[in-house]
Amino acid sequence: MTPENRRYPWIVVGMLWCICFFNYADRQAIFSVFPLLQKEMNLSPVQLGMLGSAFAWLYGLGAPLAGIVVDRIRRKSAIMGGLYVWSAICVATALSRTFRHLLLFRAAEGCGETIYYPATVSLISDYHGRGTRSRALGFLQTSVYVGTIGGGFFAGLIGQNYGWRWSFVVFGGLGILLGFVLQRFLQEPRRGAAEEATQRPLADEGVRPTGIEAIGVILRTPSAVMLMAAFVCANFVAVVLLSWMPSFLYQRFGMSLAMAGLSATLFAQLSGMAGAATGGWLADAAVKRTSRGRVLVQAIGVFAGAPFVALCGMTQSVTWLIVALAGWGFFKGMYDANIFASPFDVIRPEARGTMAGLMNCVGWLGGGGSAPIIVGLIAQRTGLGFAIATTSVVYCIAGLLLVTCAVFFVARDMKGVNRC
């Protein structure tokens, strides 16, 4: 198995898919055992929200540095090292005896996972050019959905039968084993290897802009700034639904922990897989016709998803809840498939790790880090269902930002990259 193999670029995506599965299964597991933690440690809704936010805060704070590091080291080393670190922390979470212990381990896991995604999307972008990039990253995105389902269901199932601690031991241990298996097969590509002839190749792969220079270039690219702002809004909604939906189903519909964890993830994530495949295909086709194609596909995703987000929180029917979760998941997938493919059209290869790290920083600090606590505070006053429904407004704001980006900035910024 070598990088010269024509199928190898897709084999790489498959290997990274497996790692990403555990990345998301590990982070989702805790939400399915919220009721057990609440009972054992007498936690308030705000404290439960802090467990979700602690991960996001450290994940986001570490992301810019992680992105800069990714642009300077072998991305394979970053990916495999991250897998071992966060898996070990996941196992160690089982040692928690107090809320402070849980908060510490959740924060540490966020720190451990922060380098993985910038390294992964940067590496994939050097195996897949503009013609297949959205499909490759869209397929990778399906691992997020499957990992979320697996983490949500199996953590609840293990928790209700053997106690919540075993959930973390199982997921973390399997992640470490996966690292041992994939270590020998993943290969590092040359940076910029997949770029088309319209872009100047790197004259010297050893030459890199400094971290400050790369961040400066990104912040002077209007499209990149608008895409990051939209990601803050989209991630706010995603984290709310992933962190609070299991508890919402447990409380409103009287589901068991396992069933609540499964229902909260299964319908949204399976439809999200279909949405990611659709969004990837549509974006790769649309960008051949217009430089605005990828961003417009993302805008359609968040605008169309907003009514389903509202329905998730307001319905009293299990049937309509399933419809709402499936609809939200499908259109979320359309957006997700292009989260990094869109900015990579306007940012050159040598700064893509920094771009991904900066996006994760603002997305998780501005969106994911605040969302669980804000919804927890609203829920204490108005109820959890209403709190979830109000986040549909945030999706609409994301849509407006994306349309503005597509209309005014993308074409110009993409031409600027091609002239470099």
Coordinates of C-alpha atoms in Angstrom, one line a residue:
M1 CA 0.0 0.0 0.0
T2 CA 1.8 3.2 -1.2
P3 CA 0.9 6.8 -1.8
E4 CA 1.4 6.1 -5.6
N5 CA -1.5 3.8 -5.6
R6 CA -4.4 5.5 -7.4
R7 CA -6.8 4.3 -4.7
Y8 CA -4.6 5.5 -1.9
P9 CA -6.1 9.0 -1.6
W10 CA -9.4 7.4 -0.8
I11 CA -7.8 4.8 1.5
V12 CA -6.3 7.7 3.4
V13 CA -9.8 9.2 3.9
G14 CA -11.0 5.7 5.1
M15 CA -8.2 5.5 7.7
L16 CA -8.8 9.0 8.9
W17 CA -12.5 8.2 9.0
C18 CA -11.9 5.5 11.6
I19 CA -9.8 7.8 13.8
C20 CA -12.5 10.5 13.5
F21 CA -15.1 8.0 14.6
F22 CA -13.4 7.7 18.0
N23 CA -12.8 11.4 18.1
Y24 CA -16.5 12.0 18.1
A25 CA -17.6 8.9 20.0
D26 CA -15.3 9.9 22.9
R27 CA -16.6 13.5 23.1
Q28 CA -20.3 12.5 22.7
A29 CA -20.2 9.7 25.4
I30 CA -20.6 12.0 28.4
F31 CA -23.9 13.6 27.2
S32 CA -25.7 10.2 27.3
V33 CA -24.7 9.7 30.9
F34 CA -25.7 13.2 32.1
P35 CA -28.6 11.8 34.2
L36 CA -26.3 9.3 35.9
L37 CA -23.7 12.1 36.7
Q38 CA -26.5 14.4 37.9
K39 CA -27.8 11.7 40.3
E40 CA -24.4 10.6 41.6
M41 CA -22.8 14.1 42.0
N42 CA -26.0 16.2 42.5
L43 CA -25.2 18.4 39.5
S44 CA -27.3 21.4 38.3
P45 CA -28.2 22.0 34.7
V46 CA -25.6 24.8 34.6
Q47 CA -22.9 22.4 35.9
L48 CA -23.9 19.9 33.2
G49 CA -23.6 22.6 30.6
M50 CA -20.1 23.5 31.9
L51 CA -19.0 19.9 31.2
G52 CA -20.0 20.4 27.6
S53 CA -18.4 23.9 27.5
A54 CA -15.1 22.9 29.2
F55 CA -14.2 20.7 26.3
A56 CA -15.1 23.4 23.8
W57 CA -13.1 26.1 25.7
L58 CA -9.8 24.1 25.7
Y59 CA -10.4 22.7 22.2
G60 CA -10.9 26.3 20.9
L61 CA -8.1 27.9 22.9
G62 CA -5.6 25.3 21.7
A63 CA -6.8 25.4 18.1
P64 CA -4.8 28.4 16.7
L65 CA -1.5 27.0 18.1
A66 CA -2.5 23.5 16.9
G67 CA -3.0 24.9 13.4
I68 CA 0.3 26.7 13.3
V69 CA 2.1 23.5 14.5
V70 CA 0.3 21.4 11.9
D71 CA 1.8 23.7 9.1
R72 CA 5.3 22.9 10.4
I73 CA 5.4 19.3 11.4
R74 CA 4.5 15.9 9.8
R75 CA 0.7 15.8 10.0
K76 CA 0.8 12.0 10.5
S77 CA 2.7 12.6 13.7
A78 CA 0.1 15.1 14.9
I79 CA -2.8 12.8 14.0
M80 CA -1.5 9.7 15.6
G81 CA -0.2 11.5 18.7
G82 CA -3.5 13.2 19.2
L83 CA -5.3 9.9 19.0
Y84 CA -3.2 8.4 21.7
V85 CA -3.4 11.4 24.0
W86 CA -7.2 11.9 23.9
S87 CA -7.9 8.2 24.2
A88 CA -5.7 8.0 27.3
I89 CA -7.5 11.0 28.8
C90 CA -10.9 9.3 27.9
V91 CA -9.9 6.3 29.9
A92 CA -8.7 8.4 32.8
T93 CA -12.1 10.1 33.0
A94 CA -13.3 7.0 34.7
L95 CA -11.3 7.9 37.7
S96 CA -13.4 11.0 38.4
R97 CA -15.1 11.2 41.8
T98 CA -16.2 14.9 41.9
F99 CA -17.5 17.5 39.5
R100 CA -14.1 19.1 39.5
H101 CA -12.5 15.9 38.4
L102 CA -14.9 15.6 35.5
L103 CA -14.4 19.2 34.5
L104 CA -10.6 18.7 34.5
F105 CA -10.7 15.6 32.3
R106 CA -13.3 17.1 29.9
A107 CA -11.1 20.2 29.4
A108 CA -8.0 18.0 29.0
E109 CA -9.7 15.9 26.4
G110 CA -10.5 19.0 24.4
C111 CA -6.9 20.0 24.6
G112 CA -5.9 16.5 23.4
E113 CA -8.3 16.5 20.4
T114 CA -7.5 20.0 19.2
I115 CA -4.6 19.2 16.9
Y116 CA -6.4 16.3 15.1
Y117 CA -8.8 18.1 12.8
P118 CA -6.5 20.7 11.4
A119 CA -3.9 18.0 10.6
T120 CA -6.5 15.7 9.1
V121 CA -8.2 18.2 6.7
S122 CA -4.8 19.7 5.7
L123 CA -3.5 16.2 4.9
I124 CA -6.6 15.2 2.9
S125 CA -6.4 18.5 0.9
D126 CA -3.0 17.4 -0.4
Y127 CA -4.5 14.1 -1.6
H128 CA -7.7 15.6 -3.1
G129 CA -7.8 18.8 -5.2
R130 CA -10.7 21.0 -6.0
G131 CA -12.4 18.4 -8.2
T132 CA -12.9 15.9 -5.3
R133 CA -12.2 17.9 -2.1
S134 CA -15.8 18.4 -1.0
R135 CA -16.6 14.7 -1.6
A136 CA -13.5 13.6 0.3
L137 CA -14.1 15.9 3.3
G138 CA -17.9 15.1 3.0
F139 CA -17.1 11.4 3.4
L140 CA -14.8 12.2 6.3
Q141 CA -17.7 14.1 7.9
T142 CA -19.9 11.0 7.9
S143 CA -17.5 9.6 10.6
V144 CA -18.6 12.5 12.8
Y145 CA -22.2 11.3 12.5
V146 CA -21.5 7.6 13.0
G147 CA -19.1 8.4 15.9
T148 CA -21.8 10.6 17.5
I149 CA -24.4 7.8 17.1
G150 CA -22.0 5.2 18.5
G151 CA -20.9 7.4 21.4
G152 CA -24.4 8.4 22.2
F153 CA -26.0 4.9 22.1
F154 CA -23.2 2.7 23.5
A155 CA -22.3 5.1 26.3
G156 CA -25.9 5.1 27.4
L157 CA -26.2 1.3 27.0
I158 CA -22.9 0.6 28.9
G159 CA -23.8 3.2 31.5
Q160 CA -27.2 1.9 32.4
N161 CA -25.9 -1.7 32.7
Y162 CA -22.3 -1.3 34.1
G163 CA -22.0 2.3 35.3
W164 CA -21.0 5.4 33.4
R165 CA -17.2 4.9 34.1
W166 CA -17.0 1.8 31.8
S167 CA -18.2 3.9 28.9
F168 CA -15.0 5.9 28.9
V169 CA -12.8 2.9 29.5
V170 CA -14.2 1.1 26.5
F171 CA -14.0 4.0 24.0
G172 CA -10.6 5.2 25.1
G173 CA -9.1 1.7 25.0
L174 CA -10.4 1.0 21.5
G175 CA -9.0 4.3 20.3
I176 CA -5.5 3.3 21.5
L177 CA -5.8 -0.1 19.8
L178 CA -6.8 1.6 16.5
G179 CA -3.7 3.8 16.7
F180 CA -1.4 0.7 16.9
V181 CA -3.2 -0.8 13.8
L182 CA -3.0 2.3 11.6
Q183 CA 0.4 3.6 12.5
R184 CA 2.2 1.8 9.7
F185 CA -0.2 2.5 6.9
L186 CA -0.8 6.3 7.0
Q187 CA 1.7 8.2 4.8
E188 CA 2.6 12.0 4.7
P189 CA 2.0 13.7 1.3
R190 CA 3.9 16.7 -0.1
R191 CA 2.1 19.9 0.8
G192 CA 0.3 21.3 -2.2
A193 CA 0.6 18.1 -4.1
A194 CA -3.1 18.0 -5.2
E195 CA -3.3 21.6 -6.4
E196 CA -4.3 22.2 -10.0
A197 CA -2.0 23.9 -12.5
T198 CA -3.8 27.2 -12.0
Q199 CA -2.1 27.6 -8.7
R200 CA 1.6 28.2 -8.3
P201 CA 3.2 25.1 -6.6
L202 CA 5.4 25.6 -3.5
A203 CA 8.9 26.5 -4.6
D204 CA 10.4 25.1 -1.5
E205 CA 8.4 22.8 0.7
G206 CA 10.6 23.7 3.6
V207 CA 9.6 27.4 3.4
R208 CA 6.6 28.3 5.5
P209 CA 5.1 31.6 6.5
T210 CA 5.3 32.2 10.3
G211 CA 2.2 31.7 12.4
I212 CA 1.6 35.4 12.7
E213 CA 2.1 35.8 8.9
A214 CA -0.4 33.0 8.1
I215 CA -3.0 34.4 10.6
G216 CA -2.5 37.9 9.1
V217 CA -3.2 36.5 5.6
I218 CA -6.3 34.8 6.8
L219 CA -7.7 37.8 8.6
R220 CA -7.1 40.0 5.5
T221 CA -9.1 37.5 3.4
P222 CA -12.8 38.6 3.7
S223 CA -14.2 35.3 2.6
A224 CA -12.2 33.5 5.3
V225 CA -13.5 35.9 8.0
M226 CA -17.1 35.5 6.9
L227 CA -16.9 31.7 6.8
M228 CA -15.4 31.7 10.3
A229 CA -18.3 33.9 11.6
A230 CA -20.8 31.6 10.0
F231 CA -19.1 28.6 11.6
V232 CA -19.5 30.2 15.1
C233 CA -23.3 30.3 14.5
A234 CA -23.6 26.9 13.0
N235 CA -21.4 25.3 15.7
F236 CA -23.5 27.0 18.4
V237 CA -26.6 25.2 17.1
A238 CA -24.9 21.8 16.6
V239 CA -23.4 21.7 20.1
V240 CA -26.7 22.6 21.7
L241 CA -28.5 19.8 20.0
L242 CA -25.8 17.2 20.6
S243 CA -25.2 18.2 24.2
W244 CA -28.8 18.7 25.4
M245 CA -31.0 16.5 23.2
P246 CA -30.3 13.2 25.2
S247 CA -31.5 14.9 28.4
F248 CA -34.4 16.5 26.6
L249 CA -35.7 13.1 25.4
Y250 CA -35.1 11.6 28.8
Q251 CA -37.1 14.3 30.5
R252 CA -39.9 15.0 28.0
F253 CA -40.6 11.5 26.6
G254 CA -39.5 9.3 29.4
M255 CA -36.9 7.4 27.4
S256 CA -34.3 5.2 28.9
L257 CA -30.7 6.4 28.9
A258 CA -29.7 4.1 26.0
M259 CA -32.8 5.0 24.0
A260 CA -32.5 8.7 24.6
G261 CA -28.8 8.6 23.6
L262 CA -29.7 6.6 20.5
S263 CA -32.7 8.7 19.4
A264 CA -30.9 12.0 20.0
T265 CA -28.2 11.0 17.6
L266 CA -29.4 8.2 15.2
F267 CA -31.9 10.1 13.1
A268 CA -30.0 13.4 12.8
Q269 CA -26.6 11.6 12.2
L270 CA -27.9 9.1 9.6
S271 CA -29.6 11.8 7.6
G272 CA -26.5 13.9 8.1
M273 CA -24.5 11.3 6.3
A274 CA -26.9 11.6 3.3
G275 CA -26.7 15.4 3.6
A276 CA -22.9 15.4 3.6
A277 CA -22.8 13.1 0.6
T278 CA -25.3 15.4 -1.2
G279 CA -23.6 18.6 -0.1
G280 CA -20.2 17.3 -1.2
W281 CA -21.4 16.2 -4.6
L282 CA -23.4 19.4 -5.2
A283 CA -20.5 21.7 -4.1
D284 CA -18.0 19.9 -6.3
A285 CA -20.4 20.3 -9.2
A286 CA -21.4 23.9 -8.4
V287 CA -17.8 25.2 -8.0
K288 CA -17.1 24.1 -11.6
R289 CA -19.9 26.6 -12.7
T290 CA -19.3 29.4 -10.2
S291 CA -16.7 30.2 -7.6
R292 CA -19.6 30.8 -5.2
G293 CA -20.8 27.3 -5.5
R294 CA -19.5 25.7 -2.2
V295 CA -20.6 28.7 0.0
L296 CA -24.1 28.8 -1.6
V297 CA -24.6 25.1 -0.8
Q298 CA -23.7 25.8 2.8
A299 CA -26.2 28.7 2.9
I300 CA -28.9 26.5 1.6
G301 CA -28.1 24.0 4.4
V302 CA -28.4 26.4 7.3
F303 CA -31.5 28.3 6.0
A304 CA -33.3 25.0 5.2
G305 CA -32.3 23.5 8.6
A306 CA -33.5 26.4 10.8
P307 CA -37.2 25.4 10.8
F308 CA -36.3 21.8 11.8
V309 CA -34.2 23.1 14.7
A310 CA -37.2 25.0 16.0
L311 CA -39.5 22.0 15.6
C312 CA -37.1 19.8 17.6
G313 CA -37.6 21.9 20.7
M314 CA -41.3 22.7 20.3
T315 CA -42.9 19.4 19.3
Q316 CA -44.7 17.1 21.8
S317 CA -44.9 14.2 19.3
V318 CA -42.2 11.6 19.0
T319 CA -43.1 11.2 15.3
W320 CA -42.6 14.9 14.5
L321 CA -39.4 14.9 16.6
I322 CA -38.0 12.2 14.4
V323 CA -38.9 14.2 11.3
A324 CA -37.4 17.3 12.8
L325 CA -34.1 15.6 13.8
A326 CA -33.8 13.9 10.3
G327 CA -34.5 17.2 8.5
W328 CA -32.1 19.1 10.7
G329 CA -29.4 16.4 10.2
F330 CA -29.7 16.3 6.4
F331 CA -29.3 20.0 5.9
K332 CA -26.6 20.2 8.6
G333 CA -24.7 17.6 6.6
M334 CA -24.9 19.8 3.5
Y335 CA -23.3 22.6 5.4
D336 CA -20.7 20.4 7.2
A337 CA -19.4 18.8 4.0
N338 CA -17.9 22.2 3.0
I339 CA -16.8 23.6 6.4
F340 CA -13.1 23.4 5.4
A341 CA -13.4 22.9 1.6
S342 CA -14.9 26.4 1.2
P343 CA -12.0 28.3 3.0
F344 CA -9.4 26.1 1.4
D345 CA -10.5 27.6 -2.0
V346 CA -9.3 31.0 -0.8
I347 CA -6.3 30.0 1.4
R348 CA -3.1 28.5 0.0
P349 CA -1.8 25.0 1.1
E350 CA 1.0 26.3 3.3
A351 CA -1.5 28.1 5.6
R352 CA -4.4 25.6 5.6
G353 CA -3.5 24.0 9.0
T354 CA -3.5 27.5 10.5
M355 CA -6.8 28.2 8.8
A356 CA -8.5 25.1 10.2
G357 CA -7.1 25.8 13.6
L358 CA -8.3 29.4 13.6
M359 CA -11.8 28.2 12.5
N360 CA -11.9 25.7 15.3
C361 CA -10.8 28.3 17.7
V362 CA -13.6 30.8 16.9
G363 CA -16.2 28.1 16.2
W364 CA -15.7 26.3 19.5
L365 CA -15.0 29.3 21.7
G366 CA -17.6 31.6 20.2
G367 CA -20.2 28.9 19.5
G368 CA -19.6 25.6 21.2
G369 CA -18.1 27.0 24.4
S370 CA -21.0 29.2 25.1
A371 CA -23.9 27.2 23.8
P372 CA -24.4 24.6 26.5
I373 CA -24.2 27.1 29.3
I374 CA -26.5 29.7 27.6
V375 CA -29.1 27.0 26.9
G376 CA -28.7 25.7 30.4
L377 CA -29.5 29.2 31.8
I378 CA -32.5 29.7 29.5
A379 CA -33.7 26.2 30.3
Q380 CA -33.8 27.0 34.0
R381 CA -36.2 29.9 33.3
T382 CA -38.3 28.7 30.4
G383 CA -37.8 25.0 29.9
L384 CA -35.3 23.0 27.8
G385 CA -37.6 22.7 24.7
F386 CA -38.0 26.4 24.3
A387 CA -34.3 27.0 24.8
I388 CA -33.4 24.5 22.1
A389 CA -36.0 26.0 19.7
T390 CA -34.6 29.6 20.0
T391 CA -31.3 28.5 18.5
S392 CA -32.9 28.3 15.1
V393 CA -32.5 32.1 14.9
V394 CA -28.7 31.6 15.2
Y395 CA -28.9 29.3 12.1
C396 CA -30.6 32.1 10.1
I397 CA -27.8 34.5 11.1
A398 CA -25.3 32.0 9.7
G399 CA -27.2 31.9 6.4
L400 CA -27.1 35.6 6.1
L401 CA -23.3 35.6 6.6
L402 CA -22.8 32.9 4.0
V403 CA -24.9 34.7 1.4
T404 CA -23.0 37.9 2.0
C405 CA -19.7 36.0 1.6
A406 CA -20.8 34.4 -1.6
V407 CA -22.2 37.6 -3.2
F408 CA -19.4 40.0 -2.4
F409 CA -16.1 38.2 -1.5
V410 CA -15.5 34.6 -2.7
A411 CA -14.9 35.3 -6.4
R412 CA -12.3 38.0 -5.7
D413 CA -10.5 36.1 -3.0
M414 CA -10.3 32.9 -5.1
K415 CA -8.7 34.9 -8.0
G416 CA -6.2 36.3 -5.6
V417 CA -5.1 32.8 -4.5
N418 CA -4.7 31.7 -8.1
R419 CA -2.5 34.7 -8.9
C420 CA -0.1 34.1 -6.1

